[in-house]
Coordinates of C-alpha atoms in Angstrom, one line a residue:
Chain A
M1 CA 72.0 52.6 131.3
N2 CA 72.0 48.9 130.3
F3 CA 70.6 48.8 126.8
P4 CA 69.0 45.6 125.5
S5 CA 70.7 46.1 122.2
K6 CA 74.0 47.6 121.0
L7 CA 72.3 49.1 117.9
I8 CA 69.8 51.0 120.1
E9 CA 72.7 52.1 122.3
E10 CA 74.6 53.5 119.3
A11 CA 71.5 55.3 118.0
V12 CA 70.8 56.8 121.5
I13 CA 74.4 58.0 121.7
E14 CA 74.1 59.7 118.3
I15 CA 70.7 61.2 119.0
S16 CA 71.8 62.6 122.3
K17 CA 74.5 64.6 120.6
L18 CA 71.8 66.9 119.2
P19 CA 71.3 70.1 121.1
G20 CA 68.9 70.0 124.0
I21 CA 68.5 66.2 123.9
G22 CA 69.6 64.0 126.8
K23 CA 69.9 60.3 127.1
K24 CA 66.3 59.8 128.2
S25 CA 64.7 61.9 125.4
A26 CA 67.0 60.1 122.9
L27 CA 65.8 56.7 124.1
R28 CA 62.2 57.9 123.9
M29 CA 62.9 58.9 120.3
A30 CA 64.6 55.6 119.5
L31 CA 61.7 53.6 120.9
H32 CA 59.3 55.8 119.0
L33 CA 61.0 55.0 115.8
L34 CA 61.1 51.3 116.5
K35 CA 57.3 51.3 117.0
R36 CA 56.6 53.2 113.8
D37 CA 56.9 51.9 110.3
E38 CA 60.4 51.3 109.1
S39 CA 59.9 53.8 106.2
Q40 CA 59.6 56.7 108.7
T41 CA 63.1 56.1 110.0
L42 CA 64.5 55.7 106.5
L43 CA 62.8 59.0 105.5
L44 CA 64.4 60.7 108.5
A45 CA 67.8 59.3 107.9
D46 CA 67.7 60.2 104.2
A47 CA 66.4 63.7 104.9
L48 CA 69.3 64.3 107.3
T49 CA 71.9 62.9 104.9
A50 CA 70.5 64.9 102.0
M51 CA 70.3 68.1 104.0
R52 CA 73.9 67.7 105.2
T53 CA 75.5 66.6 102.0
K54 CA 73.6 68.5 99.4
T55 CA 72.9 72.0 100.9
T56 CA 75.4 74.7 100.2
Y57 CA 75.7 78.4 101.0
C58 CA 74.3 81.2 98.8
K59 CA 77.3 82.9 97.1
Q60 CA 75.7 86.3 97.5
C61 CA 74.2 86.4 101.1
H62 CA 75.8 83.2 102.6
N63 CA 72.4 81.9 103.7
I64 CA 71.9 78.1 103.5
S65 CA 70.7 77.2 100.0
D66 CA 70.1 74.3 97.6
E67 CA 71.5 76.2 94.7
E68 CA 74.3 78.8 94.1
L69 CA 71.9 81.6 94.8
C70 CA 69.3 81.1 97.7
L71 CA 65.6 81.4 97.2
I72 CA 65.6 84.9 98.6
C73 CA 68.5 86.3 96.5
S74 CA 67.1 84.7 93.3
S75 CA 63.5 85.8 93.9
P76 CA 62.3 88.6 91.4
R77 CA 59.8 89.8 94.0
R78 CA 62.4 91.0 96.6
D79 CA 63.5 94.6 96.9
T80 CA 67.2 94.6 95.9
S81 CA 67.7 98.2 97.3
V82 CA 67.8 97.1 100.9
I83 CA 70.2 94.6 102.6
C84 CA 69.5 93.4 106.2
I85 CA 72.6 92.2 108.0
V86 CA 72.0 89.3 110.5
E87 CA 74.1 86.9 112.5
D88 CA 72.8 83.6 111.2
T89 CA 70.1 81.7 109.3
R90 CA 67.8 81.6 112.3
D91 CA 67.6 85.4 112.3
V92 CA 66.6 85.3 108.6
L93 CA 63.7 82.9 109.4
A94 CA 62.6 85.0 112.3
I95 CA 62.5 88.2 110.2
E96 CA 60.8 86.4 107.3
N97 CA 58.1 85.2 109.7
T98 CA 57.2 88.8 110.5
A99 CA 56.3 89.3 106.8
Q100 CA 57.4 93.0 107.3
Y101 CA 60.6 92.9 105.2
R102 CA 60.9 92.3 101.4
G103 CA 64.6 93.2 100.9
L104 CA 67.6 91.0 100.8
Y105 CA 69.9 89.7 103.5
H106 CA 73.6 89.2 104.3
I107 CA 74.5 86.6 106.9
L108 CA 77.6 87.3 108.8
G109 CA 78.0 83.8 110.2
G110 CA 78.5 85.0 113.7
I111 CA 79.4 88.2 115.5
I112 CA 82.6 89.8 116.6
S113 CA 83.5 88.4 120.0
P114 CA 87.1 88.9 121.3
L115 CA 86.3 86.6 124.2
M116 CA 85.5 83.7 121.9
G117 CA 88.3 84.7 119.6
I118 CA 86.0 85.7 116.7
G119 CA 87.4 88.7 114.8
P120 CA 86.1 90.5 111.7
N121 CA 88.1 88.2 109.4
D122 CA 86.2 85.2 110.6
L123 CA 82.9 86.7 109.4
H124 CA 81.5 87.4 105.9
I125 CA 82.3 91.1 106.2
E126 CA 84.8 91.3 103.3
S127 CA 82.1 89.9 100.9
L128 CA 79.5 92.4 102.3
I129 CA 81.8 95.3 101.5
R130 CA 82.4 94.0 98.0
R131 CA 78.6 93.5 97.6
V132 CA 77.8 97.1 98.7
E133 CA 80.6 98.4 96.5
Q134 CA 79.5 96.5 93.3
N135 CA 75.7 97.0 93.6
A136 CA 74.8 100.6 92.9
E137 CA 71.1 99.8 93.5
I138 CA 71.7 99.3 97.2
Q139 CA 70.3 102.3 99.1
E140 CA 69.9 101.1 102.7
I141 CA 71.7 98.7 105.0
I142 CA 69.8 97.6 108.1
L143 CA 71.8 96.2 111.0
A144 CA 69.7 93.5 112.7
L145 CA 72.1 92.3 115.4
S146 CA 71.3 91.3 118.9
P147 CA 71.4 94.1 121.5
T148 CA 74.3 92.6 123.3
M149 CA 77.9 93.8 123.8
E150 CA 79.1 91.6 120.9
G151 CA 76.2 92.7 118.7
D152 CA 76.9 96.4 119.4
T153 CA 80.6 95.9 118.8
T154 CA 79.9 94.3 115.5
A155 CA 77.4 97.0 114.5
F156 CA 79.9 99.7 115.4
Y157 CA 82.6 98.0 113.3
L158 CA 80.2 97.6 110.3
Q159 CA 79.0 101.2 110.5
K160 CA 82.6 102.4 110.3
K161 CA 83.4 100.1 107.4
L162 CA 80.2 100.9 105.4
K163 CA 80.1 104.7 106.0
P164 CA 82.4 105.5 103.0
F165 CA 79.8 104.1 100.5
G166 CA 77.4 106.9 101.4
K167 CA 74.4 104.5 101.8
K168 CA 71.7 104.9 104.5
I169 CA 72.6 102.7 107.5
S170 CA 70.0 101.9 110.1
T171 CA 69.4 99.5 113.0
I172 CA 66.3 97.8 114.1
A173 CA 64.5 99.7 116.9
R174 CA 65.2 98.8 120.5
G175 CA 62.4 99.5 123.0
I176 CA 59.6 98.1 125.0
P177 CA 58.4 94.8 123.5
I178 CA 54.8 94.9 122.3
G179 CA 52.6 93.4 125.0
G180 CA 55.3 94.2 127.5
D181 CA 54.6 96.0 130.8
L182 CA 56.4 99.3 131.4
E183 CA 56.7 98.5 135.1
Y184 CA 58.7 95.4 134.4
A185 CA 60.9 96.7 131.7
D186 CA 64.6 97.0 132.6
E187 CA 65.9 100.6 132.9
V188 CA 68.3 100.3 130.0
T189 CA 65.6 99.3 127.6
L190 CA 63.2 101.9 129.0
G191 CA 65.8 104.6 128.8
R192 CA 66.6 103.7 125.2
S193 CA 62.9 103.7 124.3
I194 CA 62.6 107.3 125.6
I195 CA 65.7 108.4 123.7
S196 CA 64.5 106.7 120.5
R197 CA 60.9 108.0 120.8
V198 CA 58.9 108.2 117.7
S199 CA 56.7 111.3 116.9
Y200 CA 53.1 110.9 115.9
E201 CA 52.8 112.2 112.3
Chain B
M1 CA 58.1 79.2 108.2
N2 CA 59.9 80.2 105.0
F3 CA 62.9 77.9 104.8
P4 CA 65.8 79.0 102.7
S5 CA 66.3 75.5 101.4
K6 CA 63.8 72.7 100.5
L7 CA 66.3 70.1 101.9
I8 CA 66.3 71.8 105.3
E9 CA 62.5 72.0 105.2
E10 CA 62.2 68.3 104.5
A11 CA 64.7 67.5 107.3
V12 CA 62.9 69.8 109.7
I13 CA 59.6 68.1 108.9
E14 CA 61.0 64.6 109.5
I15 CA 62.8 65.6 112.7
S16 CA 59.6 67.3 114.1
K17 CA 57.8 64.0 113.8
L18 CA 59.8 62.7 116.7
P19 CA 58.0 62.8 120.1
G20 CA 58.4 66.1 122.0
I21 CA 60.1 67.9 119.1
G22 CA 58.4 71.0 117.6
K23 CA 59.3 72.9 114.4
K24 CA 61.6 75.3 116.3
S25 CA 63.7 72.5 118.1
A26 CA 63.8 70.6 114.8
L27 CA 65.2 73.6 113.1
R28 CA 67.8 74.1 115.8
M29 CA 68.9 70.5 115.4
A30 CA 69.1 70.8 111.6
L31 CA 71.2 74.0 111.9
H32 CA 73.4 72.3 114.5
L33 CA 74.1 69.4 112.2
L34 CA 74.9 71.8 109.3
K35 CA 77.5 73.5 111.5
R36 CA 79.1 70.3 112.6
D37 CA 81.2 67.9 110.5
E38 CA 79.4 66.0 107.8
S39 CA 80.5 62.7 109.4
Q40 CA 78.4 63.4 112.5
T41 CA 75.2 63.6 110.4
L42 CA 76.1 60.5 108.5
L43 CA 76.8 58.6 111.8
L44 CA 73.4 59.6 113.1
A45 CA 71.6 58.6 109.9
D46 CA 73.4 55.3 109.8
A47 CA 72.8 54.6 113.5
L48 CA 69.1 55.3 113.0
T49 CA 68.9 53.1 109.9
A50 CA 70.8 50.2 111.5
M51 CA 68.7 50.4 114.7
R52 CA 65.4 50.3 112.8
T53 CA 66.3 47.7 110.1
K54 CA 68.6 45.3 112.1
T55 CA 67.1 45.1 115.6
T56 CA 64.6 42.4 116.2
Y57 CA 62.6 41.2 119.2
C58 CA 63.8 38.5 121.7
K59 CA 61.8 35.3 121.0
Q60 CA 61.6 34.6 124.7
C61 CA 60.8 37.9 126.5
H62 CA 59.9 40.2 123.5
N63 CA 62.5 42.8 124.5
I64 CA 64.3 44.6 121.7
S65 CA 67.3 42.7 120.7
D66 CA 70.1 42.4 118.2
E67 CA 69.9 38.5 118.2
E68 CA 67.2 35.9 118.6
L69 CA 67.7 36.0 122.3
C70 CA 68.3 39.3 124.1
L71 CA 71.3 40.1 126.2
I72 CA 69.3 39.5 129.4
C73 CA 67.7 36.2 128.4
S74 CA 71.0 34.8 127.1
S75 CA 73.1 35.9 130.1
P76 CA 74.3 33.0 132.3
R77 CA 74.4 35.4 135.3
R78 CA 70.7 36.0 135.5
D79 CA 68.3 34.2 137.9
T80 CA 66.0 32.2 135.6
S81 CA 63.6 31.3 138.5
V82 CA 62.0 34.8 138.5
I83 CA 60.2 36.6 135.7
C84 CA 59.2 40.2 135.9
I85 CA 56.3 41.3 133.7
V86 CA 56.5 44.8 132.4
E87 CA 54.6 46.9 129.8
D88 CA 57.5 47.9 127.6
T89 CA 61.3 48.2 127.1
R90 CA 61.5 51.5 129.0
D91 CA 60.3 49.7 132.1
V92 CA 63.1 47.1 131.7
L93 CA 65.7 49.9 131.5
A94 CA 64.2 51.6 134.5
I95 CA 64.3 48.4 136.6
E96 CA 67.8 47.4 135.3
N97 CA 69.1 50.9 136.4
T98 CA 68.1 50.1 140.0
A99 CA 70.5 47.1 140.0
Q100 CA 68.1 45.4 142.4
Y101 CA 66.8 42.7 140.1
R102 CA 68.7 39.8 138.6
G103 CA 65.9 37.8 137.1
L104 CA 64.4 37.7 133.6
Y105 CA 61.7 39.8 132.1
H106 CA 58.6 39.4 129.9
I107 CA 57.5 42.4 127.9
L108 CA 53.7 42.6 127.3
G109 CA 54.1 45.3 124.6
G110 CA 51.3 47.3 126.2
I111 CA 48.5 47.0 128.7
I112 CA 44.9 46.0 128.5
S113 CA 42.9 49.1 127.7
P114 CA 39.3 48.8 126.5
L115 CA 39.2 52.5 125.8
M116 CA 42.1 52.2 123.3
G117 CA 40.8 48.9 122.0
I118 CA 43.7 46.9 123.4
G119 CA 42.6 43.5 124.5
P120 CA 44.6 40.5 126.0
N121 CA 45.1 39.1 122.5
D122 CA 47.0 42.2 121.4
L123 CA 49.6 41.6 124.1
H124 CA 52.3 38.9 124.5
I125 CA 50.2 37.1 127.1
E126 CA 49.8 33.8 125.2
S127 CA 53.6 33.4 125.0
L128 CA 53.9 34.3 128.7
I129 CA 51.6 31.4 129.6
R130 CA 53.4 29.0 127.3
R131 CA 56.7 30.2 128.9
V132 CA 55.5 29.6 132.4
E133 CA 54.0 26.2 131.4
Q134 CA 57.2 25.0 129.7
N135 CA 59.8 26.3 132.2
A136 CA 59.6 24.3 135.5
E137 CA 62.4 26.4 137.0
I138 CA 60.2 29.5 137.2
Q139 CA 59.2 30.0 140.8
E140 CA 58.0 33.5 141.0
I141 CA 56.3 36.0 138.7
I142 CA 56.5 39.7 139.6
L143 CA 53.9 42.0 138.1
A144 CA 55.6 45.4 137.6
L145 CA 52.8 47.3 135.9
S146 CA 51.8 51.0 136.4
P147 CA 49.4 51.7 139.3
T148 CA 46.7 52.9 136.9
M149 CA 43.3 51.6 136.1
E150 CA 44.7 49.8 133.0
G151 CA 47.7 48.5 134.8
D152 CA 45.5 47.1 137.6
T153 CA 43.1 45.5 135.1
T154 CA 46.0 43.9 133.3
A155 CA 47.5 42.6 136.6
F156 CA 44.1 41.2 137.6
Y157 CA 43.8 39.4 134.3
L158 CA 47.3 38.0 134.5
Q159 CA 46.8 36.8 138.0
K160 CA 43.8 34.8 137.0
K161 CA 45.5 33.3 134.0
L162 CA 48.7 32.4 135.9
K163 CA 47.1 31.1 139.1
P164 CA 46.6 27.5 137.7
F165 CA 50.5 27.0 137.5
G166 CA 50.9 27.3 141.2
K167 CA 53.8 29.8 141.1
K168 CA 54.3 32.6 143.5
I169 CA 52.8 35.8 142.0
S170 CA 53.8 39.2 143.4
T171 CA 53.5 42.8 142.5
I172 CA 55.9 45.6 143.1
A173 CA 55.2 47.6 146.3
R174 CA 53.0 50.7 146.2
G175 CA 53.7 53.3 148.9
I176 CA 55.3 56.5 149.8
P177 CA 58.2 57.3 147.5
I178 CA 61.5 57.4 149.2
G179 CA 62.3 61.1 149.9
G180 CA 58.6 61.9 149.7
D181 CA 56.8 63.8 152.4
L182 CA 53.9 62.1 154.2
E183 CA 52.0 65.4 154.4
Y184 CA 51.9 65.7 150.6
A185 CA 51.2 62.1 149.7
D186 CA 47.7 61.5 148.2
E187 CA 45.3 59.6 150.4
V188 CA 45.1 56.5 148.1
T189 CA 48.8 56.0 148.2
L190 CA 49.1 56.7 151.9
G191 CA 46.1 54.4 152.6
R192 CA 47.8 51.6 150.5
S193 CA 51.1 52.1 152.3
I194 CA 49.3 51.5 155.7
I195 CA 47.5 48.3 154.4
S196 CA 50.8 47.0 152.9
R197 CA 52.9 47.9 156.0
V198 CA 56.1 45.9 156.4
S199 CA 57.0 44.5 159.9
Y200 CA 60.6 45.1 161.2
E201 CA 62.2 41.7 161.5

């Protein structure tokens, strides 16, 4: 593309490094910013800079945080007897949006994946074990990992590591999605939903 | 969404103001930047700020420019006898990418649209007329506006305004897109392609 201005070209190159953004969308965004008030671009640039330079990670759960302890870990209204183990921050947001969970989290920062060269030592597993060891009030650990090969491997590894502490260890239910059609469910999911059937009280 | 950090929330709000970006994509971009090196975010923020605060508009064609005259207007290799009139910068880029046009441009900054309250005085039409008046070397004016009601209205208005100068006035051809199938062409386009048929030399 022949850009009319070097400055736009540089902005487009930087914008198109974002995930899911190609050159055309980046150009559209650049032209949008040029049409809007200057303050809007400055707000965006400042927000990005502040986010990147000032956020840190919660020293307890490894979630992104503005302070030493994240808003969830420092909240007095959370149930400190349950820890939900997830891969990353996006999973925390997804679970928070369900409004069905009031416990704490522990972010692994990835999952065990021999193919990608990610082993247990690359994840926040050591700190999880220390956390479980040092906090007697923890009664249950929920594994909320993706139902993939890597997710299952990680869950298996964690179960083995956490077993000695004698806490209840559970995993989120796998089954037919709500609104899903039995006919179109894959056989593995359907089979699992029969094995993990729930009795009516 | 319950964000784990106020700073991320602010960044996501600013990012999601960009066209075509919702909250979920904005969050994905924010988390992407958090994972990458700090310098990448700073480069992006700086590029956006520089683009918005330092670019200006070419005093001749109104294209976005780093200098008083844009790269096209100041190029000695462009044909100064032809001006192509377009709606905005994106159209210039689209035409430049065809590599079929070596003349100059004039950016209207919009099209006449009574519904949106945009009249001829809101566009760079006055400066176009002065430009045609003052530059005797201009021999042809190409109208490259969208084939919509507003585009046609604008083209009609410009033809009337430019006629007194005795220059050749043309419009880009409307017809069947190359690679398009006759069977699926709409009747208006197909009809126009018959009226505007081109003889083999």
